[in-house]
JSON list of C-alpha atoms in Angstrom, two decimals:
[
{"chain": "A", "resi": 194, "resn": "MET", "atom": "CA", "xyz": [-18.33, 5.15, -14.91]},
{"chain": "A", "resi": 195, "resn": "PHE", "atom": "CA", "xyz": [-15.10, 6.72, -13.58]},
{"chain": "A", "resi": 196, "resn": "ARG", "atom": "CA", "xyz": [-12.54, 8.06, -16.02]},
{"chain": "A", "resi": 197, "resn": "LEU", "atom": "CA", "xyz": [-9.61, 10.47, -15.77]},
{"chain": "A", "resi": 198, "resn": "GLN", "atom": "CA", "xyz": [-9.26, 13.64, -17.80]},
{"chain": "A", "resi": 199, "resn": "GLY", "atom": "CA", "xyz": [-5.59, 14.30, -17.50]},
{"chain": "A", "resi": 200, "resn": "SER", "atom": "CA", "xyz": [-4.19, 13.17, -14.17]},
{"chain": "A", "resi": 201, "resn": "LYS", "atom": "CA", "xyz": [-5.92, 15.65, -11.85]},
{"chain": "A", "resi": 202, "resn": "VAL", "atom": "CA", "xyz": [-9.58, 15.61, -12.86]},
{"chain": "A", "resi": 203, "resn": "LEU", "atom": "CA", "xyz": [-12.04, 12.79, -12.37]},
{"chain": "A", "resi": 204, "resn": "ALA", "atom": "CA", "xyz": [-15.00, 12.58, -14.78]},
{"chain": "A", "resi": 205, "resn": "VAL", "atom": "CA", "xyz": [-17.99, 10.46, -13.69]},
{"chain": "A", "resi": 206, "resn": "ASP", "atom": "CA", "xyz": [-20.67, 9.63, -16.27]},
{"chain": "A", "resi": 207, "resn": "MET", "atom": "CA", "xyz": [-24.09, 9.02, -14.68]},
{"chain": "A", "resi": 208, "resn": "SER", "atom": "CA", "xyz": [-27.40, 7.79, -16.05]},
{"chain": "A", "resi": 209, "resn": "GLY", "atom": "CA", "xyz": [-29.69, 8.10, -13.04]},
{"chain": "A", "resi": 210, "resn": "ASP", "atom": "CA", "xyz": [-27.23, 6.50, -10.61]},
{"chain": "A", "resi": 211, "resn": "SER", "atom": "CA", "xyz": [-25.19, 8.16, -7.89]},
{"chain": "A", "resi": 212, "resn": "VAL", "atom": "CA", "xyz": [-21.64, 8.73, -6.68]},
{"chain": "A", "resi": 213, "resn": "ARG", "atom": "CA", "xyz": [-20.25, 9.86, -3.34]},
{"chain": "A", "resi": 214, "resn": "ALA", "atom": "CA", "xyz": [-17.46, 12.43, -3.37]},
{"chain": "A", "resi": 215, "resn": "LYS", "atom": "CA", "xyz": [-15.52, 14.62, -1.00]},
{"chain": "A", "resi": 216, "resn": "ASN", "atom": "CA", "xyz": [-17.58, 17.69, -0.14]},
{"chain": "A", "resi": 217, "resn": "GLY", "atom": "CA", "xyz": [-16.53, 20.67, -2.26]},
{"chain": "A", "resi": 218, "resn": "SER", "atom": "CA", "xyz": [-14.64, 18.61, -4.85]},
{"chain": "A", "resi": 219, "resn": "MET", "atom": "CA", "xyz": [-17.13, 19.12, -7.71]},
{"chain": "A", "resi": 220, "resn": "VAL", "atom": "CA", "xyz": [-15.69, 21.55, -10.28]},
{"chain": "A", "resi": 221, "resn": "ALA", "atom": "CA", "xyz": [-18.26, 21.28, -13.14]},
{"chain": "A", "resi": 222, "resn": "TYR", "atom": "CA", "xyz": [-21.18, 19.22, -14.38]},
{"chain": "A", "resi": 223, "resn": "ASP", "atom": "CA", "xyz": [-23.52, 19.00, -17.34]},
{"chain": "A", "resi": 224, "resn": "GLY", "atom": "CA", "xyz": [-27.02, 17.53, -17.56]},
{"chain": "A", "resi": 225, "resn": "GLN", "atom": "CA", "xyz": [-29.33, 17.35, -14.55]},
{"chain": "A", "resi": 226, "resn": "MET", "atom": "CA", "xyz": [-27.68, 16.74, -11.15]},
{"chain": "A", "resi": 227, "resn": "SER", "atom": "CA", "xyz": [-28.81, 16.84, -7.55]},
{"chain": "A", "resi": 228, "resn": "PHE", "atom": "CA", "xyz": [-26.42, 17.23, -4.58]},
{"chain": "A", "resi": 229, "resn": "LYS", "atom": "CA", "xyz": [-26.94, 16.05, -0.99]},
{"chain": "A", "resi": 230, "resn": "LYS", "atom": "CA", "xyz": [-24.48, 16.54, 1.86]},
{"chain": "A", "resi": 231, "resn": "MET", "atom": "CA", "xyz": [-23.80, 13.42, 3.88]},
{"chain": "A", "resi": 232, "resn": "SER", "atom": "CA", "xyz": [-21.66, 12.34, 6.83]},
{"chain": "A", "resi": 233, "resn": "GLY", "atom": "CA", "xyz": [-19.19, 9.78, 5.55]},
{"chain": "A", "resi": 234, "resn": "GLY", "atom": "CA", "xyz": [-16.50, 7.49, 6.93]},
{"chain": "A", "resi": 235, "resn": "GLY", "atom": "CA", "xyz": [-19.08, 4.90, 7.98]},
{"chain": "A", "resi": 236, "resn": "GLU", "atom": "CA", "xyz": [-22.72, 4.05, 7.51]},
{"chain": "A", "resi": 237, "resn": "GLY", "atom": "CA", "xyz": [-25.53, 3.52, 10.01]},
{"chain": "A", "resi": 238, "resn": "VAL", "atom": "CA", "xyz": [-25.51, 3.91, 13.77]},
{"chain": "A", "resi": 239, "resn": "ARG", "atom": "CA", "xyz": [-22.33, 1.86, 14.19]},
{"chain": "A", "resi": 240, "resn": "GLY", "atom": "CA", "xyz": [-20.48, 4.05, 11.72]},
{"chain": "A", "resi": 241, "resn": "MET", "atom": "CA", "xyz": [-21.69, 7.21, 13.46]},
{"chain": "A", "resi": 242, "resn": "VAL", "atom": "CA", "xyz": [-20.47, 6.01, 16.87]},
{"chain": "A", "resi": 243, "resn": "THR", "atom": "CA", "xyz": [-17.16, 4.85, 15.43]},
{"chain": "A", "resi": 244, "resn": "ARG", "atom": "CA", "xyz": [-16.54, 8.23, 13.79]},
{"chain": "A", "resi": 245, "resn": "ARG", "atom": "CA", "xyz": [-17.27, 10.00, 17.05]},
{"chain": "A", "resi": 246, "resn": "LEU", "atom": "CA", "xyz": [-14.79, 7.85, 18.96]},
{"chain": "A", "resi": 247, "resn": "THR", "atom": "CA", "xyz": [-12.05, 7.88, 16.38]},
{"chain": "A", "resi": 248, "resn": "GLY", "atom": "CA", "xyz": [-12.27, 11.27, 14.69]},
{"chain": "A", "resi": 249, "resn": "GLU", "atom": "CA", "xyz": [-11.86, 9.52, 11.33]},
{"chain": "A", "resi": 250, "resn": "GLN", "atom": "CA", "xyz": [-14.58, 11.41, 9.51]},
{"chain": "A", "resi": 251, "resn": "LEU", "atom": "CA", "xyz": [-15.30, 12.28, 5.91]},
{"chain": "A", "resi": 252, "resn": "THR", "atom": "CA", "xyz": [-17.48, 15.12, 4.80]},
{"chain": "A", "resi": 253, "resn": "VAL", "atom": "CA", "xyz": [-18.99, 13.78, 1.62]},
{"chain": "A", "resi": 254, "resn": "MET", "atom": "CA", "xyz": [-21.79, 14.62, -0.79]},
{"chain": "A", "resi": 255, "resn": "GLU", "atom": "CA", "xyz": [-23.99, 12.34, -2.86]},
{"chain": "A", "resi": 256, "resn": "VAL", "atom": "CA", "xyz": [-24.35, 13.37, -6.48]},
{"chain": "A", "resi": 257, "resn": "ARG", "atom": "CA", "xyz": [-27.18, 11.83, -8.50]},
{"chain": "A", "resi": 258, "resn": "GLY", "atom": "CA", "xyz": [-28.47, 12.50, -11.97]},
{"chain": "A", "resi": 259, "resn": "GLN", "atom": "CA", "xyz": [-28.07, 12.30, -15.71]},
{"chain": "A", "resi": 260, "resn": "GLY", "atom": "CA", "xyz": [-24.91, 13.61, -17.33]},
{"chain": "A", "resi": 261, "resn": "THR", "atom": "CA", "xyz": [-21.26, 14.04, -16.44]},
{"chain": "A", "resi": 262, "resn": "CYS", "atom": "CA", "xyz": [-19.80, 15.46, -13.26]},
{"chain": "A", "resi": 263, "resn": "TRP", "atom": "CA", "xyz": [-16.14, 16.46, -12.86]},
{"chain": "A", "resi": 264, "resn": "PHE", "atom": "CA", "xyz": [-14.27, 16.33, -9.53]},
{"chain": "A", "resi": 265, "resn": "ALA", "atom": "CA", "xyz": [-10.82, 17.53, -8.39]},
{"chain": "A", "resi": 266, "resn": "ASP", "atom": "CA", "xyz": [-9.09, 18.29, -5.08]},
{"chain": "A", "resi": 267, "resn": "ARG", "atom": "CA", "xyz": [-6.45, 21.04, -4.93]},
{"chain": "A", "resi": 268, "resn": "ALA", "atom": "CA", "xyz": [-4.81, 19.86, -8.18]},
{"chain": "A", "resi": 269, "resn": "SER", "atom": "CA", "xyz": [-3.88, 16.54, -6.54]},
{"chain": "A", "resi": 270, "resn": "GLU", "atom": "CA", "xyz": [-3.12, 13.54, -8.71]},
{"chain": "A", "resi": 271, "resn": "ILE", "atom": "CA", "xyz": [-6.03, 11.07, -8.96]},
{"chain": "A", "resi": 272, "resn": "ASN", "atom": "CA", "xyz": [-5.69, 7.30, -8.93]},
{"chain": "A", "resi": 273, "resn": "LEU", "atom": "CA", "xyz": [-8.46, 4.83, -9.80]},
{"chain": "A", "resi": 274, "resn": "VAL", "atom": "CA", "xyz": [-8.87, 1.57, -7.90]},
{"chain": "A", "resi": 275, "resn": "ASN", "atom": "CA", "xyz": [-11.21, -1.25, -9.01]},
{"chain": "A", "resi": 276, "resn": "LEU", "atom": "CA", "xyz": [-12.60, -3.37, -6.19]},
{"chain": "A", "resi": 277, "resn": "GLN", "atom": "CA", "xyz": [-14.00, -6.85, -6.83]},
{"chain": "A", "resi": 278, "resn": "GLY", "atom": "CA", "xyz": [-15.53, -7.67, -3.46]},
{"chain": "A", "resi": 279, "resn": "ASP", "atom": "CA", "xyz": [-12.33, -6.92, -1.54]},
{"chain": "A", "resi": 280, "resn": "THR", "atom": "CA", "xyz": [-11.52, -4.17, 0.95]},
{"chain": "A", "resi": 281, "resn": "LEU", "atom": "CA", "xyz": [-9.45, -1.03, 0.46]},
{"chain": "A", "resi": 282, "resn": "TYR", "atom": "CA", "xyz": [-7.96, 0.65, 3.53]},
{"chain": "A", "resi": 283, "resn": "VAL", "atom": "CA", "xyz": [-7.37, 4.35, 2.83]},
{"chain": "A", "resi": 284, "resn": "GLU", "atom": "CA", "xyz": [-6.52, 7.54, 4.66]},
{"chain": "A", "resi": 285, "resn": "ALA", "atom": "CA", "xyz": [-9.70, 9.65, 4.85]},
{"chain": "A", "resi": 286, "resn": "SER", "atom": "CA", "xyz": [-7.95, 12.73, 3.39]},
{"chain": "A", "resi": 287, "resn": "ASN", "atom": "CA", "xyz": [-6.96, 10.72, 0.30]},
{"chain": "A", "resi": 288, "resn": "LEU", "atom": "CA", "xyz": [-10.43, 9.38, -0.61]},
{"chain": "A", "resi": 289, "resn": "LEU", "atom": "CA", "xyz": [-11.97, 11.52, -3.33]},
{"chain": "A", "resi": 290, "resn": "ALA", "atom": "CA", "xyz": [-14.95, 9.51, -4.58]},
{"chain": "A", "resi": 291, "resn": "THR", "atom": "CA", "xyz": [-16.65, 6.11, -4.55]},
{"chain": "A", "resi": 292, "resn": "ASP", "atom": "CA", "xyz": [-19.43, 4.80, -6.71]},
{"chain": "A", "resi": 293, "resn": "ALA", "atom": "CA", "xyz": [-22.77, 3.61, -5.40]},
{"chain": "A", "resi": 294, "resn": "GLY", "atom": "CA", "xyz": [-21.74, -0.06, -5.25]},
{"chain": "A", "resi": 295, "resn": "LEU", "atom": "CA", "xyz": [-19.17, 0.52, -2.50]},
{"chain": "A", "resi": 296, "resn": "ARG", "atom": "CA", "xyz": [-19.63, 0.75, 1.31]},
{"chain": "A", "resi": 297, "resn": "THR", "atom": "CA", "xyz": [-17.47, 2.82, 3.63]},
{"chain": "A", "resi": 298, "resn": "GLY", "atom": "CA", "xyz": [-16.57, 2.23, 7.26]},
{"chain": "A", "resi": 299, "resn": "THR", "atom": "CA", "xyz": [-13.84, 2.72, 9.85]},
{"chain": "A", "resi": 300, "resn": "THR", "atom": "CA", "xyz": [-11.44, 0.20, 11.30]},
{"chain": "A", "resi": 301, "resn": "PHE", "atom": "CA", "xyz": [-8.77, 0.17, 14.01]},
{"chain": "A", "resi": 302, "resn": "THR", "atom": "CA", "xyz": [-5.37, -0.71, 12.53]},
{"chain": "A", "resi": 303, "resn": "GLY", "atom": "CA", "xyz": [-3.00, -0.53, 15.49]},
{"chain": "A", "resi": 304, "resn": "LEU", "atom": "CA", "xyz": [-1.11, 1.73, 17.87]},
{"chain": "A", "resi": 305, "resn": "ARG", "atom": "CA", "xyz": [0.64, 4.89, 16.81]},
{"chain": "A", "resi": 306, "resn": "GLY", "atom": "CA", "xyz": [3.55, 4.39, 19.18]},
{"chain": "A", "resi": 307, "resn": "ALA", "atom": "CA", "xyz": [4.53, 2.79, 22.45]},
{"chain": "A", "resi": 308, "resn": "SER", "atom": "CA", "xyz": [4.67, 5.94, 24.57]},
{"chain": "A", "resi": 309, "resn": "GLN", "atom": "CA", "xyz": [1.67, 7.61, 22.95]},
{"chain": "A", "resi": 310, "resn": "GLY", "atom": "CA", "xyz": [-0.61, 4.61, 23.27]},
{"chain": "A", "resi": 311, "resn": "GLY", "atom": "CA", "xyz": [-3.02, 6.18, 20.83]},
{"chain": "A", "resi": 312, "resn": "GLY", "atom": "CA", "xyz": [-5.02, 4.31, 18.19]},
{"chain": "A", "resi": 313, "resn": "LEU", "atom": "CA", "xyz": [-4.67, 4.60, 14.45]},
{"chain": "A", "resi": 314, "resn": "PHE", "atom": "CA", "xyz": [-7.94, 4.35, 12.54]},
{"chain": "A", "resi": 315, "resn": "THR", "atom": "CA", "xyz": [-8.38, 3.99, 8.80]},
{"chain": "A", "resi": 316, "resn": "THR", "atom": "CA", "xyz": [-11.34, 4.38, 6.46]},
{"chain": "A", "resi": 317, "resn": "THR", "atom": "CA", "xyz": [-12.43, 1.19, 4.72]},
{"chain": "A", "resi": 318, "resn": "VAL", "atom": "CA", "xyz": [-14.05, 0.90, 1.28]},
{"chain": "A", "resi": 319, "resn": "GLU", "atom": "CA", "xyz": [-15.47, -2.48, 0.28]},
{"chain": "A", "resi": 320, "resn": "GLY", "atom": "CA", "xyz": [-17.70, -4.11, -2.32]},
{"chain": "A", "resi": 321, "resn": "HIS", "atom": "CA", "xyz": [-17.77, -4.09, -6.09]},
{"chain": "A", "resi": 322, "resn": "GLY", "atom": "CA", "xyz": [-17.02, -0.82, -7.87]},
{"chain": "A", "resi": 323, "resn": "GLN", "atom": "CA", "xyz": [-14.53, 1.98, -8.35]},
{"chain": "A", "resi": 324, "resn": "ALA", "atom": "CA", "xyz": [-12.86, 4.34, -5.91]},
{"chain": "A", "resi": 325, "resn": "ALA", "atom": "CA", "xyz": [-10.79, 7.43, -6.72]},
{"chain": "A", "resi": 326, "resn": "LEU", "atom": "CA", "xyz": [-7.84, 8.28, -4.46]},
{"chain": "A", "resi": 327, "resn": "THR", "atom": "CA", "xyz": [-5.82, 11.48, -4.40]},
{"chain": "A", "resi": 328, "resn": "SER", "atom": "CA", "xyz": [-2.08, 11.78, -3.93]},
{"chain": "A", "resi": 329, "resn": "ASP", "atom": "CA", "xyz": [0.42, 14.61, -3.63]},
{"chain": "A", "resi": 330, "resn": "GLY", "atom": "CA", "xyz": [2.37, 13.80, -6.77]},
{"chain": "A", "resi": 331, "resn": "PRO", "atom": "CA", "xyz": [2.01, 10.61, -8.85]},
{"chain": "A", "resi": 332, "resn": "ALA", "atom": "CA", "xyz": [1.30, 7.65, -6.58]},
{"chain": "A", "resi": 333, "resn": "ILE", "atom": "CA", "xyz": [3.15, 4.37, -6.93]},
{"chain": "A", "resi": 334, "resn": "VAL", "atom": "CA", "xyz": [1.77, 0.91, -6.14]},
{"chain": "A", "resi": 335, "resn": "LEU", "atom": "CA", "xyz": [4.15, -1.43, -4.32]},
{"chain": "A", "resi": 336, "resn": "ARG", "atom": "CA", "xyz": [3.66, -5.21, -4.10]},
{"chain": "A", "resi": 337, "resn": "VAL", "atom": "CA", "xyz": [4.11, -6.93, -0.74]},
{"chain": "A", "resi": 338, "resn": "SER", "atom": "CA", "xyz": [4.81, -10.68, -0.68]},
{"chain": "A", "resi": 339, "resn": "ALA", "atom": "CA", "xyz": [5.87, -13.23, 1.92]},
{"chain": "A", "resi": 340, "resn": "GLN", "atom": "CA", "xyz": [9.47, -12.84, 0.77]},
{"chain": "A", "resi": 341, "resn": "TYR", "atom": "CA", "xyz": [9.42, -9.05, 0.59]},
{"chain": "A", "resi": 342, "resn": "PRO", "atom": "CA", "xyz": [7.73, -7.18, 3.50]},
{"chain": "A", "resi": 343, "resn": "LEU", "atom": "CA", "xyz": [7.50, -3.42, 3.15]},
{"chain": "A", "resi": 344, "resn": "SER", "atom": "CA", "xyz": [8.20, -0.51, 5.52]},
{"chain": "A", "resi": 345, "resn": "VAL", "atom": "CA", "xyz": [6.50, 2.81, 4.74]},
{"chain": "A", "resi": 346, "resn": "ASP", "atom": "CA", "xyz": [6.81, 6.30, 6.10]},
{"chain": "A", "resi": 347, "resn": "PRO", "atom": "CA", "xyz": [3.33, 7.19, 7.52]},
{"chain": "A", "resi": 348, "resn": "GLY", "atom": "CA", "xyz": [3.44, 10.58, 5.80]},
{"chain": "A", "resi": 349, "resn": "ALA", "atom": "CA", "xyz": [3.75, 8.91, 2.41]},
{"chain": "A", "resi": 350, "resn": "TYR", "atom": "CA", "xyz": [1.15, 6.19, 2.99]},
{"chain": "A", "resi": 351, "resn": "ILE", "atom": "CA", "xyz": [-2.16, 6.46, 1.09]},
{"chain": "A", "resi": 352, "resn": "ALA", "atom": "CA", "xyz": [-3.90, 3.12, 1.08]},
{"chain": "A", "resi": 353, "resn": "HIS", "atom": "CA", "xyz": [-3.49, -0.68, 0.94]},
{"chain": "A", "resi": 354, "resn": "GLN", "atom": "CA", "xyz": [-5.46, -3.75, -0.08]},
{"chain": "A", "resi": 355, "resn": "GLY", "atom": "CA", "xyz": [-5.04, -7.49, 0.02]},
{"chain": "A", "resi": 356, "resn": "ASN", "atom": "CA", "xyz": [-4.18, -9.97, 2.75]},
{"chain": "A", "resi": 357, "resn": "LEU", "atom": "CA", "xyz": [-1.75, -7.76, 4.65]},
{"chain": "A", "resi": 358, "resn": "ARG", "atom": "CA", "xyz": [-0.75, -7.61, 8.32]},
{"chain": "A", "resi": 359, "resn": "GLN", "atom": "CA", "xyz": [0.07, -4.13, 9.56]},
{"chain": "A", "resi": 360, "resn": "SER", "atom": "CA", "xyz": [2.38, -3.29, 12.45]},
{"chain": "A", "resi": 361, "resn": "PHE", "atom": "CA", "xyz": [4.07, -0.16, 13.76]},
{"chain": "A", "resi": 362, "resn": "GLN", "atom": "CA", "xyz": [7.74, 0.26, 14.61]},
{"chain": "A", "resi": 363, "resn": "SER", "atom": "CA", "xyz": [8.44, 3.24, 16.87]},
{"chain": "A", "resi": 364, "resn": "GLY", "atom": "CA", "xyz": [11.66, 5.08, 17.53]},
{"chain": "A", "resi": 365, "resn": "VAL", "atom": "CA", "xyz": [13.17, 5.03, 14.05]},
{"chain": "A", "resi": 366, "resn": "THR", "atom": "CA", "xyz": [11.99, 6.72, 10.88]},
{"chain": "A", "resi": 367, "resn": "PHE", "atom": "CA", "xyz": [13.57, 7.56, 7.58]},
{"chain": "A", "resi": 368, "resn": "ARG", "atom": "CA", "xyz": [14.35, 11.10, 8.79]},
{"chain": "A", "resi": 369, "resn": "THR", "atom": "CA", "xyz": [15.98, 10.00, 12.05]},
{"chain": "A", "resi": 370, "resn": "LEU", "atom": "CA", "xyz": [18.36, 7.86, 9.95]},
{"chain": "A", "resi": 371, "resn": "ILE", "atom": "CA", "xyz": [19.71, 11.02, 8.35]},
{"chain": "A", "resi": 372, "resn": "GLY", "atom": "CA", "xyz": [19.72, 13.10, 11.52]},
{"chain": "A", "resi": 373, "resn": "GLU", "atom": "CA", "xyz": [16.58, 15.16, 10.88]},
{"chain": "A", "resi": 374, "resn": "GLY", "atom": "CA", "xyz": [14.12, 13.42, 13.18]},
{"chain": "A", "resi": 375, "resn": "GLY", "atom": "CA", "xyz": [13.13, 14.35, 16.69]},
{"chain": "A", "resi": 376, "resn": "GLY", "atom": "CA", "xyz": [10.82, 12.92, 19.33]},
{"chain": "A", "resi": 377, "resn": "GLU", "atom": "CA", "xyz": [8.99, 9.63, 18.95]},
{"chain": "A", "resi": 378, "resn": "ALA", "atom": "CA", "xyz": [8.14, 8.55, 15.42]},
{"chain": "A", "resi": 379, "resn": "PHE", "atom": "CA", "xyz": [7.30, 5.34, 13.63]},
{"chain": "A", "resi": 380, "resn": "GLN", "atom": "CA", "xyz": [7.19, 3.34, 10.43]},
{"chain": "A", "resi": 381, "resn": "ILE", "atom": "CA", "xyz": [4.35, 1.22, 9.12]},
{"chain": "A", "resi": 382, "resn": "ARG", "atom": "CA", "xyz": [5.40, -2.34, 8.29]},
{"chain": "A", "resi": 383, "resn": "PHE", "atom": "CA", "xyz": [3.35, -4.53, 5.97]},
{"chain": "A", "resi": 384, "resn": "GLU", "atom": "CA", "xyz": [3.66, -8.33, 5.74]},
{"chain": "A", "resi": 385, "resn": "GLY", "atom": "CA", "xyz": [1.63, -10.84, 3.73]},
{"chain": "A", "resi": 386, "resn": "ASP", "atom": "CA", "xyz": [0.33, -10.53, 0.18]},
{"chain": "A", "resi": 387, "resn": "GLY", "atom": "CA", "xyz": [-1.14, -7.32, -1.22]},
{"chain": "A", "resi": 388, "resn": "LEU", "atom": "CA", "xyz": [-0.63, -3.83, -2.59]},
{"chain": "A", "resi": 389, "resn": "VAL", "atom": "CA", "xyz": [0.42, -0.58, -0.85]},
{"chain": "A", "resi": 390, "resn": "TYR", "atom": "CA", "xyz": [-0.17, 2.85, -2.39]},
{"chain": "A", "resi": 391, "resn": "VAL", "atom": "CA", "xyz": [2.33, 5.59, -1.49]},
{"chain": "A", "resi": 392, "resn": "GLN", "atom": "CA", "xyz": [2.81, 9.21, -2.56]},
{"chain": "A", "resi": 393, "resn": "PRO", "atom": "CA", "xyz": [6.12, 11.02, -3.20]},
{"chain": "A", "resi": 394, "resn": "SER", "atom": "CA", "xyz": [5.32, 13.81, -0.73]},
{"chain": "A", "resi": 395, "resn": "GLU", "atom": "CA", "xyz": [4.93, 13.49, 3.03]},
{"chain": "A", "resi": 396, "resn": "ARG", "atom": "CA", "xyz": [1.97, 14.89, 4.91]},
{"chain": "A", "resi": 397, "resn": "ASN", "atom": "CA", "xyz": [2.22, 15.99, 8.55]},
{"chain": "A", "resi": 398, "resn": "THR", "atom": "CA", "xyz": [1.28, 13.17, 10.88]},
{"chain": "A", "resi": 399, "resn": "VAL", "atom": "CA", "xyz": [0.33, 12.95, 14.56]},
{"chain": "A", "resi": 400, "resn": "GLY", "atom": "CA", "xyz": [2.71, 10.12, 15.39]},
{"chain": "A", "resi": 401, "resn": "GLY", "atom": "CA", "xyz": [5.83, 12.17, 15.59]},
{"chain": "A", "resi": 402, "resn": "ASP", "atom": "CA", "xyz": [8.32, 13.94, 13.36]},
{"chain": "A", "resi": 403, "resn": "VAL", "atom": "CA", "xyz": [8.13, 11.79, 10.23]}
]
């Protein structure tokens, strides 16, 4: 149902089914489509309460109909992920679309830093189906294994999946190593077995100068 046209446009072919996408990301459609604005990042009462506590919120729309709908987000690169009953953990700003077979939620993944004491929350996507992620530049997928843990700059992190343990190391980042950092910052460390998606451009993060 999901296919790429080039690297920056997602085409979704529908035959009476539906897809959820970031609000405002539709650029064109043919056939007969209906659009409904929804509150994403979690479903049901528990999801609503979690979003209110965490601020991890998606503004999404449900598109249903017959035909093809095209989506894009500020000319970002688009990456397709196939889920087979597993869970994808993704930054809310990088989630473009999910098909009807997937559920979304919010989970607590750890502390941002020792002195801040704040929580870091991530959007979850689980079930059977396809998800489309955006990245600033072509994303790369890095394998984590027991022998090879991975440390990632939070500004470059997009998503991860698999049996991974996530921890945060404060005080040192890639920029502080070359004398450009300031204040408290952190790295995300992954251990276990799974995949981590990163982008070649860093977003601004709350956890410090990263």
